[in-house]
Every structure is written in C-alpha cells, then in structure tokens.
PDB file of C-alpha atoms in Angstrom:
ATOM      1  CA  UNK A   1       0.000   0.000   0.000  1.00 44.00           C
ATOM      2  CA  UNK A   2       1.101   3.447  -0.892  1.00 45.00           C
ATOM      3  CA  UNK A   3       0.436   6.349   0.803  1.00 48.00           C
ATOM      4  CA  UNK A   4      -1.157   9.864  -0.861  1.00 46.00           C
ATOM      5  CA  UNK A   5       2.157  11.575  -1.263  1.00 47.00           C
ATOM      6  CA  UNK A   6       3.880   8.723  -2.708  1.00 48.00           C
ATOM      7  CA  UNK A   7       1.089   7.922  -5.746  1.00 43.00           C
ATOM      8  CA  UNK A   8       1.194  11.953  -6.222  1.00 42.00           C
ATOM      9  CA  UNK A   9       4.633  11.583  -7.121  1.00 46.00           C
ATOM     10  CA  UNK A  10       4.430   8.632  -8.961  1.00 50.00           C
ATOM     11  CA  UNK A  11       1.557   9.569 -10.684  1.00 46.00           C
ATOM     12  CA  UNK A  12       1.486  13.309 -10.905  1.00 47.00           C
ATOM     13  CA  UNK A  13      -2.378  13.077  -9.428  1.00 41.00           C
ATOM     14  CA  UNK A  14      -3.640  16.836  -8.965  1.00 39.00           C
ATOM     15  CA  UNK A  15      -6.312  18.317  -6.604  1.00 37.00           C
ATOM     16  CA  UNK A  16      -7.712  20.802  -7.965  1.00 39.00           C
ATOM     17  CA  UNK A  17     -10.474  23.059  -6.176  1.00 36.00           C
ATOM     18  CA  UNK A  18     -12.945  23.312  -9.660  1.00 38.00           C
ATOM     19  CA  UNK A  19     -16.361  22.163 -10.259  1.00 41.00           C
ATOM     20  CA  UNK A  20     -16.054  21.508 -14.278  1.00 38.00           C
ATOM     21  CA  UNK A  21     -13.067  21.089 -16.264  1.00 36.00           C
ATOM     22  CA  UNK A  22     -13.121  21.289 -20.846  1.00 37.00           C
ATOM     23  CA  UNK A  23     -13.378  17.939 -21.861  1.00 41.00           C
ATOM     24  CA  UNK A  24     -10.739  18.256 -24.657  1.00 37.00           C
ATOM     25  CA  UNK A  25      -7.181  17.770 -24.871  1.00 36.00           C
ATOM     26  CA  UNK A  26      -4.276  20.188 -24.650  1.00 31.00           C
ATOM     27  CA  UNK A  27      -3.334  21.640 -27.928  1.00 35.00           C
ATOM     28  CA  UNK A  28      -5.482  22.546 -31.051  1.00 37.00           C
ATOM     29  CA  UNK A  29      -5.074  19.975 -33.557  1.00 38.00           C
ATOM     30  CA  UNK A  30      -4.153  20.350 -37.054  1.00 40.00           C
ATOM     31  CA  UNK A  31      -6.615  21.688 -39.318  1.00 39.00           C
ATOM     32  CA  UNK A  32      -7.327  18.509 -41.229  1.00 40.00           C
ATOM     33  CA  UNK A  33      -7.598  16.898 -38.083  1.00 40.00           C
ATOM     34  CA  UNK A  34     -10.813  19.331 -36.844  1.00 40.00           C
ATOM     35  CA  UNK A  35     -13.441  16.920 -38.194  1.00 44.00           C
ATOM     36  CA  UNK A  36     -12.247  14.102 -35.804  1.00 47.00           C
ATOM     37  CA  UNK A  37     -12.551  16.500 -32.461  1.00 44.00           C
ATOM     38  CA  UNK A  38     -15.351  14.737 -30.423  1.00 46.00           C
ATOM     39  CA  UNK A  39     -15.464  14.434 -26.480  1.00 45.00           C
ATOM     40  CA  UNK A  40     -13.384  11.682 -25.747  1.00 51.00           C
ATOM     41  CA  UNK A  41     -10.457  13.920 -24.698  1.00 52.00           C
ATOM     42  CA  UNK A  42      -9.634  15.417 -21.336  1.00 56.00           C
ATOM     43  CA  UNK A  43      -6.984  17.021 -20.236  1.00 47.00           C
ATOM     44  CA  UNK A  44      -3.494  16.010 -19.650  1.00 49.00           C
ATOM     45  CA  UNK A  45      -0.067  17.138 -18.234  1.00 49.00           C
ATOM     46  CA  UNK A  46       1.476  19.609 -20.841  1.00 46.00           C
ATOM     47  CA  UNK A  47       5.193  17.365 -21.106  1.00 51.00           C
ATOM     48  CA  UNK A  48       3.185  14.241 -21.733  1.00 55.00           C
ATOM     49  CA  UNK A  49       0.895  15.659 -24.186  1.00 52.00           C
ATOM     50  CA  UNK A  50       4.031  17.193 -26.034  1.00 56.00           C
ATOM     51  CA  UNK A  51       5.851  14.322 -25.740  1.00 55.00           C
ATOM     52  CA  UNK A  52       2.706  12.192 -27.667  1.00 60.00           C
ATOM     53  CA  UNK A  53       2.307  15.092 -30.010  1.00 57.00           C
ATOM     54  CA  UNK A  54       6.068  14.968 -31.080  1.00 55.00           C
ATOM     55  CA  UNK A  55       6.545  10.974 -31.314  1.00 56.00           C
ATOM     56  CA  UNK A  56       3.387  11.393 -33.698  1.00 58.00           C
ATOM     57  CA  UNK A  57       5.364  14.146 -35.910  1.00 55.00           C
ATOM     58  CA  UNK A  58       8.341  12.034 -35.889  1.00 49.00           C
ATOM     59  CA  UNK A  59       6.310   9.111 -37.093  1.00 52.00           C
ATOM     60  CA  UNK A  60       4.740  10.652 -39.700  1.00 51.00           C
ATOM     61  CA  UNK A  61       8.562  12.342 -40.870  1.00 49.00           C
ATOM     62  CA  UNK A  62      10.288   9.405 -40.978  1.00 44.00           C
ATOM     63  CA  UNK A  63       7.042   7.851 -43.188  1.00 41.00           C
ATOM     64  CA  UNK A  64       8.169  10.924 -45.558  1.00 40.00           C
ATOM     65  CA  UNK A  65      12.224   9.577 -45.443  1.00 41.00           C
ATOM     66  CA  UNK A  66      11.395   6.193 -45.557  1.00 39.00           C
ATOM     67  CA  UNK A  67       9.141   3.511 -47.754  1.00 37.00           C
ATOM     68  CA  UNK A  68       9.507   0.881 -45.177  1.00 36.00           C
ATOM     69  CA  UNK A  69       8.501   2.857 -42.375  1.00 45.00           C
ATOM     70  CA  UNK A  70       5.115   1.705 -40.872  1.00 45.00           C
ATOM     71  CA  UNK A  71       3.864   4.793 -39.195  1.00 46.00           C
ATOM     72  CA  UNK A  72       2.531   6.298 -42.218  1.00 47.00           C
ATOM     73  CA  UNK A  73       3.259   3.979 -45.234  1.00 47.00           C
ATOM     74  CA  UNK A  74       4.716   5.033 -49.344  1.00 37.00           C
ATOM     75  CA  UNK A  75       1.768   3.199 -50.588  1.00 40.00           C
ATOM     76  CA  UNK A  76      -1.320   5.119 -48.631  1.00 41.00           C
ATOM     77  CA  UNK A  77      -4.133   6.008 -51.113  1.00 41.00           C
ATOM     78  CA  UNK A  78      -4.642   8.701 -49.065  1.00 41.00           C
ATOM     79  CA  UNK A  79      -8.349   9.087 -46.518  1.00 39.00           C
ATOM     80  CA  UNK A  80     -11.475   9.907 -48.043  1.00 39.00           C
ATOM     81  CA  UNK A  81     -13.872  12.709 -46.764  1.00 40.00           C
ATOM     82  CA  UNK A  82     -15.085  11.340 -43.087  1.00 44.00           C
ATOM     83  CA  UNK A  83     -18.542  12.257 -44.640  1.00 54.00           C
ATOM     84  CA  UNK A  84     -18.495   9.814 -47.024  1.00 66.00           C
ATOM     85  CA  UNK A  85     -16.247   7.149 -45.220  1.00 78.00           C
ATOM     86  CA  UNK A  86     -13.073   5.557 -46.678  1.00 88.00           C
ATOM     87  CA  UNK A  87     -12.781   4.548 -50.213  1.00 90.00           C
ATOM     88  CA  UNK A  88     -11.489   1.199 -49.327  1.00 91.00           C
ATOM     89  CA  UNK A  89     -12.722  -0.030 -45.244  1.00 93.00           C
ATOM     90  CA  UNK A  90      -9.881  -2.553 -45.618  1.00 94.00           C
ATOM     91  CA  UNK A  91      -6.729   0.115 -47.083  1.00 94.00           C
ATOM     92  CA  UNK A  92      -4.794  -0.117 -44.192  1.00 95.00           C
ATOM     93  CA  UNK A  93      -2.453   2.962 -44.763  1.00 95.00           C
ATOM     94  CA  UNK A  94      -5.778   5.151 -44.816  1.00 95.00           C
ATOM     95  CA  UNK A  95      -7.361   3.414 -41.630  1.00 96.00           C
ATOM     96  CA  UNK A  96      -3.328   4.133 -40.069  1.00 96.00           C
ATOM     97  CA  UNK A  97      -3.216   8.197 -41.299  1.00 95.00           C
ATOM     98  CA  UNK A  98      -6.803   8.112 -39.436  1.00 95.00           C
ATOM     99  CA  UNK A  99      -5.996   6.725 -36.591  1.00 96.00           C
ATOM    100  CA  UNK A 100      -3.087   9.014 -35.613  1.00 96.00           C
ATOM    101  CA  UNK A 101      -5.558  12.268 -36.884  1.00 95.00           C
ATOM    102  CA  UNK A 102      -7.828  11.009 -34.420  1.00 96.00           C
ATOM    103  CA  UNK A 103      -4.719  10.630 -31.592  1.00 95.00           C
ATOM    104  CA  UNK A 104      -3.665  14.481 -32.716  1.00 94.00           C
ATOM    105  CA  UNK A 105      -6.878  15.605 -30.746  1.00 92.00           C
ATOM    106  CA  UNK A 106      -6.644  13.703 -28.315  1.00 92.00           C
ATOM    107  CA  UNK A 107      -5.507  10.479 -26.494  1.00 93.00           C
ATOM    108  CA  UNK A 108      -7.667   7.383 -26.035  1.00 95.00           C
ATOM    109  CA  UNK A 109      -8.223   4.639 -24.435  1.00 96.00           C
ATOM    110  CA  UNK A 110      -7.663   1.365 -27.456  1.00 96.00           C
ATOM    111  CA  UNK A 111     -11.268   0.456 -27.515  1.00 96.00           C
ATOM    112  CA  UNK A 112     -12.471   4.045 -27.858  1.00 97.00           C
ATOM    113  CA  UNK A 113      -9.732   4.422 -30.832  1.00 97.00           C
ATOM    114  CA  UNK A 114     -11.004   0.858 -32.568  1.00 97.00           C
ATOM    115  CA  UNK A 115     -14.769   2.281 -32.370  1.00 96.00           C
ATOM    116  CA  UNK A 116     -13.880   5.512 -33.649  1.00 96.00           C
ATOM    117  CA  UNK A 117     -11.961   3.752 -36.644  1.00 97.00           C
ATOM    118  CA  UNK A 118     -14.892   1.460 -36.901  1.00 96.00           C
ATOM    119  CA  UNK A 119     -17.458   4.140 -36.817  1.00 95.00           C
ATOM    120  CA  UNK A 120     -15.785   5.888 -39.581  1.00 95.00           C
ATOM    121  CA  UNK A 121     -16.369   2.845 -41.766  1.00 95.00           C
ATOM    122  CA  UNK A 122     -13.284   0.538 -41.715  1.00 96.00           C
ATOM    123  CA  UNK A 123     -13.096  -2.711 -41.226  1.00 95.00           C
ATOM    124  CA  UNK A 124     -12.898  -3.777 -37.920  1.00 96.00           C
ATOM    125  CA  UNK A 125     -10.038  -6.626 -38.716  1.00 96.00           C
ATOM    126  CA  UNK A 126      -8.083  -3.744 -40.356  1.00 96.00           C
ATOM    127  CA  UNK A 127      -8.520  -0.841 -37.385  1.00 96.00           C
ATOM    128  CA  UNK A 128      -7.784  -3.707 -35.104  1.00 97.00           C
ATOM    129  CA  UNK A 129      -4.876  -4.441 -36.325  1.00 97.00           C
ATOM    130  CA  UNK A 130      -3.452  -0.926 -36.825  1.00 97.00           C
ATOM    131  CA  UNK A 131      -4.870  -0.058 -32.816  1.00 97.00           C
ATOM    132  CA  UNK A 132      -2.472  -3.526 -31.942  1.00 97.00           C
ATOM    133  CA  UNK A 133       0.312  -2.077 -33.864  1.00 96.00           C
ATOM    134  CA  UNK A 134      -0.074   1.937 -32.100  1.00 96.00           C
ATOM    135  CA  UNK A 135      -0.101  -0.376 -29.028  1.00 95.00           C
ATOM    136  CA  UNK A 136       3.244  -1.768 -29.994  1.00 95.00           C
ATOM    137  CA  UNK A 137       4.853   1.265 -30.761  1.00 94.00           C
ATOM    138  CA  UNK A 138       3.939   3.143 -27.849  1.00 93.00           C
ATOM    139  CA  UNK A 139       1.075   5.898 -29.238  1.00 95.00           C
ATOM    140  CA  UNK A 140      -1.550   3.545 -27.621  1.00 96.00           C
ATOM    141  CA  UNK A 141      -1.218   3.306 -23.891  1.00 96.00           C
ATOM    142  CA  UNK A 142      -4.555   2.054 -21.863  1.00 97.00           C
ATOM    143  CA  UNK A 143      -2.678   2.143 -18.654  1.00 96.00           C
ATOM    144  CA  UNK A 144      -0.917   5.520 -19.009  1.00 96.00           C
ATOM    145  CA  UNK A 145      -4.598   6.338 -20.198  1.00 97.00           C
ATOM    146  CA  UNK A 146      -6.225   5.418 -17.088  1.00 97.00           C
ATOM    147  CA  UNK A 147      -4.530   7.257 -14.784  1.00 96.00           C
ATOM    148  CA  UNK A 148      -4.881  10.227 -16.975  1.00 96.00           C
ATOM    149  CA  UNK A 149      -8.537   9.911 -16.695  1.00 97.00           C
ATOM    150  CA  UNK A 150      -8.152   9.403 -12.792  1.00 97.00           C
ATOM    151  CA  UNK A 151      -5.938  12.331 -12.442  1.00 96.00           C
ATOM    152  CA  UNK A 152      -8.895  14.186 -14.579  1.00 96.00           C
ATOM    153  CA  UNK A 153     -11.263  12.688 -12.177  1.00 97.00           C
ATOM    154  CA  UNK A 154      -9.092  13.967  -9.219  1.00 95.00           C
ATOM    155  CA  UNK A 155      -9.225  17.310 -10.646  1.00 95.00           C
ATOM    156  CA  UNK A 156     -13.031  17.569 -11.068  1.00 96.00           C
ATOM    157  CA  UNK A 157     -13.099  16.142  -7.394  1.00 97.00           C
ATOM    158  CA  UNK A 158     -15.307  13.005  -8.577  1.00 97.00           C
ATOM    159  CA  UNK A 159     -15.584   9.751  -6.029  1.00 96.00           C
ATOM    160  CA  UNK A 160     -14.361   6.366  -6.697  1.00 96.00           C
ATOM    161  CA  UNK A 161     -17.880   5.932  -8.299  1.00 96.00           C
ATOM    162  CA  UNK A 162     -17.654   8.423 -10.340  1.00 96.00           C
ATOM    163  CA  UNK A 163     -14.270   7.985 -11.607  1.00 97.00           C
ATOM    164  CA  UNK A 164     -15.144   4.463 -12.635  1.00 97.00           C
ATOM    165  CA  UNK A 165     -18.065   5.781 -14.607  1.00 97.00           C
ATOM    166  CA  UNK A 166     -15.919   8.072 -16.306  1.00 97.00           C
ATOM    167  CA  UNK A 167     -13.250   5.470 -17.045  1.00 97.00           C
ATOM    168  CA  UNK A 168     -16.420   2.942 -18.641  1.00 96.00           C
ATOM    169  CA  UNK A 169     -17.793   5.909 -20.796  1.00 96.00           C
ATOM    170  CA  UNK A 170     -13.983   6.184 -22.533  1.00 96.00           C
ATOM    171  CA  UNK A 171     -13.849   2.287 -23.122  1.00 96.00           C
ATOM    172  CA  UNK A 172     -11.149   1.549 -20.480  1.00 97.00           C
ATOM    173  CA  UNK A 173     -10.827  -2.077 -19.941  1.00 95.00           C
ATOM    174  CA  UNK A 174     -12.320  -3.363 -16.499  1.00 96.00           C
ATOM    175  CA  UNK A 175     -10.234  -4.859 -14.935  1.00 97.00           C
ATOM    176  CA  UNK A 176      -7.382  -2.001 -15.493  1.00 97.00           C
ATOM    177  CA  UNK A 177      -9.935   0.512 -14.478  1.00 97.00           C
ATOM    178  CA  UNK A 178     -10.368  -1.250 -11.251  1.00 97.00           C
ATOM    179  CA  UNK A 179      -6.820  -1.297 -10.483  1.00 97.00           C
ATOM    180  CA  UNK A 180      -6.031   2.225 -11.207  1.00 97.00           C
ATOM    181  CA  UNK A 181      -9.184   3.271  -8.719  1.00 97.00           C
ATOM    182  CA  UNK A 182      -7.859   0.474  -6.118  1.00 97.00           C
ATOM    183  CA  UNK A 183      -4.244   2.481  -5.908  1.00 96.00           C
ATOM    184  CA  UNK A 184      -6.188   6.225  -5.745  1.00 97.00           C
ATOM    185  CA  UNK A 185      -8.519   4.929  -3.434  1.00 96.00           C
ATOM    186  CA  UNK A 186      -5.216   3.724  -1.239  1.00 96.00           C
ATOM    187  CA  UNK A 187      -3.648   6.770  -2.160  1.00 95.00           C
ATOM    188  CA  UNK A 188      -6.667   8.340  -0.675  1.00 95.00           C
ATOM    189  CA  UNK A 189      -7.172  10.524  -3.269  1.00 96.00           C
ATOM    190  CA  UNK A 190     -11.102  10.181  -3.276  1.00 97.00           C
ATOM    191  CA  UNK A 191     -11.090  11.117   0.484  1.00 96.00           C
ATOM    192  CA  UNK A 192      -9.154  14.274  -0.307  1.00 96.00           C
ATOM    193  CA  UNK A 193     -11.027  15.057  -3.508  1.00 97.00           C
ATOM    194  CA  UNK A 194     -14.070  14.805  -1.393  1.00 97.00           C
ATOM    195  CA  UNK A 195     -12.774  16.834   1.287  1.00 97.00           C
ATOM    196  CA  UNK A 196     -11.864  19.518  -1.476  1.00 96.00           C
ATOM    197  CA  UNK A 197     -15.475  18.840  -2.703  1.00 97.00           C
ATOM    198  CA  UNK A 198     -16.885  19.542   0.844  1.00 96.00           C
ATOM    199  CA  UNK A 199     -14.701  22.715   1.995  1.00 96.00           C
ATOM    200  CA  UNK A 200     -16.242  24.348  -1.834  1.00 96.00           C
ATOM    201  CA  UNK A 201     -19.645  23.723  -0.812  1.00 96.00           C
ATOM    202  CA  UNK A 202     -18.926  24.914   2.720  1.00 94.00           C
ATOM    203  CA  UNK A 203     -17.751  27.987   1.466  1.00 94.00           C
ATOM    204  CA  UNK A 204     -20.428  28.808  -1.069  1.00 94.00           C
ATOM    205  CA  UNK A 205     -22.872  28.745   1.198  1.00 94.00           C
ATOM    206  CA  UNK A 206     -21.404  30.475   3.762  1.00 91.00           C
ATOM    207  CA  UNK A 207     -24.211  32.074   5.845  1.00 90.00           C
ATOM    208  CA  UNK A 208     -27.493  30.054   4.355  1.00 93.00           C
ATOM    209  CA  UNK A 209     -29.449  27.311   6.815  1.00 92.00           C
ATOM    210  CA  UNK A 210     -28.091  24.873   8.358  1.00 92.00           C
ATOM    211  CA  UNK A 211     -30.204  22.124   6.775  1.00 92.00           C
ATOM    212  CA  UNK A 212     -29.664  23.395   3.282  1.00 94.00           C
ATOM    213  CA  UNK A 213     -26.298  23.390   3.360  1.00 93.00           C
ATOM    214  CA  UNK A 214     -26.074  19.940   4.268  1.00 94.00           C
ATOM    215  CA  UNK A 215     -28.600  19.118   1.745  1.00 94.00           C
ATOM    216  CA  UNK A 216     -26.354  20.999  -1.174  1.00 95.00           C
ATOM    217  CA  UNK A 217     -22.951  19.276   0.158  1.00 96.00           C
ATOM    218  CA  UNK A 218     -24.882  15.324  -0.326  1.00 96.00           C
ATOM    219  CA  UNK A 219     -26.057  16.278  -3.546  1.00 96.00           C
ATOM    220  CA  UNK A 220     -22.778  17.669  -4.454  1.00 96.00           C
ATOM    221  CA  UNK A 221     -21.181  14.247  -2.907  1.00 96.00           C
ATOM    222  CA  UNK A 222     -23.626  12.482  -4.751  1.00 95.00           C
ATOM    223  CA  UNK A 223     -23.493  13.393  -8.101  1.00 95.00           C
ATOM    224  CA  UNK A 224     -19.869  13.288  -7.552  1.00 96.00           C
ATOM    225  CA  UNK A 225     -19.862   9.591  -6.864  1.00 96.00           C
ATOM    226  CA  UNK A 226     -18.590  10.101  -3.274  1.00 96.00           C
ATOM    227  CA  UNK A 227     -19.213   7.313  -0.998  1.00 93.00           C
ATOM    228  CA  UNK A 228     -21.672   7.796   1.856  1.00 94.00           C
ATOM    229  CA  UNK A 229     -19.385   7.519   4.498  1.00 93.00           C
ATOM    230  CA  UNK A 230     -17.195   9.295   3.573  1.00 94.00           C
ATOM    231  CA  UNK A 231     -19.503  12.457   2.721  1.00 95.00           C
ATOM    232  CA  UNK A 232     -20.837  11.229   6.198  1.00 94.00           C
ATOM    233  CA  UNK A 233     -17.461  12.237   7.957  1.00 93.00           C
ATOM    234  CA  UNK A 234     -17.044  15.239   6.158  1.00 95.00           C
ATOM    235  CA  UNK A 235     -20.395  16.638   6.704  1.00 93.00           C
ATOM    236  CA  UNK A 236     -20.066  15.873  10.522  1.00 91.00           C
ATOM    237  CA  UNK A 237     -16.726  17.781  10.208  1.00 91.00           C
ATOM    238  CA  UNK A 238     -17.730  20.929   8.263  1.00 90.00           C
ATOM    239  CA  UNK A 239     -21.121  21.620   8.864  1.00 86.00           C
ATOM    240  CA  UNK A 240     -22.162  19.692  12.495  1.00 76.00           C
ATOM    241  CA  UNK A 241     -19.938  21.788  14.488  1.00 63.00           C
ATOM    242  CA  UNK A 242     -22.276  24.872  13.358  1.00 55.00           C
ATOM    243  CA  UNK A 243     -25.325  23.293  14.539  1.00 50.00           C
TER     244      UNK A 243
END
C-alpha cells in the first residue's frame, strides 16, 4: 500500500479546487484533423501531451524519409472525406493516417480508438490491427490512459464511483480501471477530492441554513460519486460543528 504523497509523485495526481473542467485535450489539432474533435479527450499534463504530439510528428517524418517505415506507409491512397467514409474499409495505410488524426486531438483509451476507426467505416479486422500495432509502438497506452482519466477525475473532485463511470464511458478495460481506482482509493485521493469537494460547498454557502447546506454538500457528494461515508465524515466535520 502506498500512501497519498507517494502515488502523487508517482503519478502526478492533482487536486484541484474546480467544479467543471473542458473535456478536450491540450493543444489545437491540425486543421485537417478538426473533423475528428469529439469528447473523448480530457486534459493532460502539458510534457506528456508534447511528448505524444512529437513521437506522432516524428512518425509521420520518418514515413516521408522512408518507404519501409510503418507509421505512415509510401503506398497510402490517401483518406477519403469522413462524410463519405473511406474509399477502401480494408486500405490499411488510410485506416493508419486516421488513426493518428484522431490521436492528434486527443488520447484514447484502445477500444475508444477501434470504435472511432470502426465508426468511420473501416473494417474492424483492419482498425484492429493498426490499434495492436499503435499499441506496440507506444502511441496507444490504456494504462498511461487510465490514470490520466483518474488524475482528470481527481481534478473535477469526482468519487471512486464516479471515476469508474468516467473510465467505462472512454472504453477503459475493467479490470485495469479497477486497479487504477484500487491504488487512488489507497492513495486516498477520493477522500481528499471529497474533502476539497466539501470545503467548496462549505464555502459557497457560507451564511445560508443549516439544513440546506447539508442538503447541497450530499447532492454535491452524490453526483460526484462520493461514498456515503465518507460524505458522512465530512459533513459531521464541516457543517455539524455549526449546529
């Protein structure tokens, strides 16, 4: 078991006093890359997201320098409009150049990226077999992924609840969402995030009943996918001593 200090160094886990944060990656994309924007982003440590956004760029310019080079391929018949969907669901080259357009605007989880490719209208052999490859290389990362999305989670001061709802809704496998929430929840990241949560509703209502600001901190909790005793403590804490 680790304790709170150690998994925020390990981790880089924020906690960050805000109720909502944009739901879209760091950095604008590239212009033909606009169409592929959707809400499966969130946001992510600048270095990292550089770091991603630069492998990609070297990929794709050593695909210019090379004809063997996978990332991008000297025999791609290029993407058709998204509107219309590819010209050929099984050209692999095209279901590759999508892919990484789709990676530009943001990072995702290997399902998400597979029913993106698949929703665009390739085959779903051929966009599984380019997601195993970005895998392989290192663009595709469900586990650095995950605790993204936790760290995001931290930020918006969700619950372990929550955070596992938000991990299901960008395709993150089960069982690895379960063990990213297992070390935050040792960490005791929820507890702070709900304690961050609880001292925001605290001050907002600064001054109103008693009752009602109880009510507004277990609806808060609740929404946030806080557990019950947990909010419980807190409540007792913040607002019980006033009574």
């Amino acid at each position: 078991m680790i304790d709170a200090e150690a998994f925020i160094a390990q981790h880089g886990t924020p906690i960050v006093a805000h109720d909502a944060v944009s739901d879209v990656a760091m950095g604008a994309p590239r212009p033909d890359a606009l169409e592929d924007a959707n809400d499966d982003g969130h946001p992510e440590d600048h270095n990292q997201h550089d770091a991603r956004s630069h492998a990609r760029s070297w990929a794709r310019g050593k695909a210019k320098r090379s004809g063997r080079s996978w990332a991008r391929g000297a025999g791609a018949k290029g993407v058709a409009a998204s509107k219309e969907g590819p010209s050929d669901p099984c050209d692999e080259d095209a279901c590759r150049e999508a892919a990484l357009r789709l990676l530009d605007c943001a990072d995702r989880s290997s399902a998400a990226l597979l029913e993106r490719l698949v929703l665009k209208g390739y085959d779903e052999t051929v966009a599984d077999a380019v997601v195993a490859r970005l895998r392989e290389v290192g663009l595709v990362n469900d586990e650095e992924y995950a605790r993204s999305v936790v760290r995001y989670c931290a930020g918006r001061m969700l619950g372990e609840r929550g955070t596992l709802l938000e991990l299901s809704r960008k395709r993150v496998d089960r069982e690895l969402s379960q063990q990213v929430v297992g070390e935050a929840r040792e960490a005791g990241v929820f507890v702070d995030a709900a304690w961050e949560l609880g001292r925001s509703v605290a001050a907002r209502t600064a001054g109103l009943d008693l009752q009602v600001r109880r009510r507004r901190f277990w609806a808060a909790g609740g929404r946030k996918g806080h557990s019950p005793d947990i909010l419980r403590d807190i409540s007792h804490s913040l607002f019980d001593k006033d009574a």
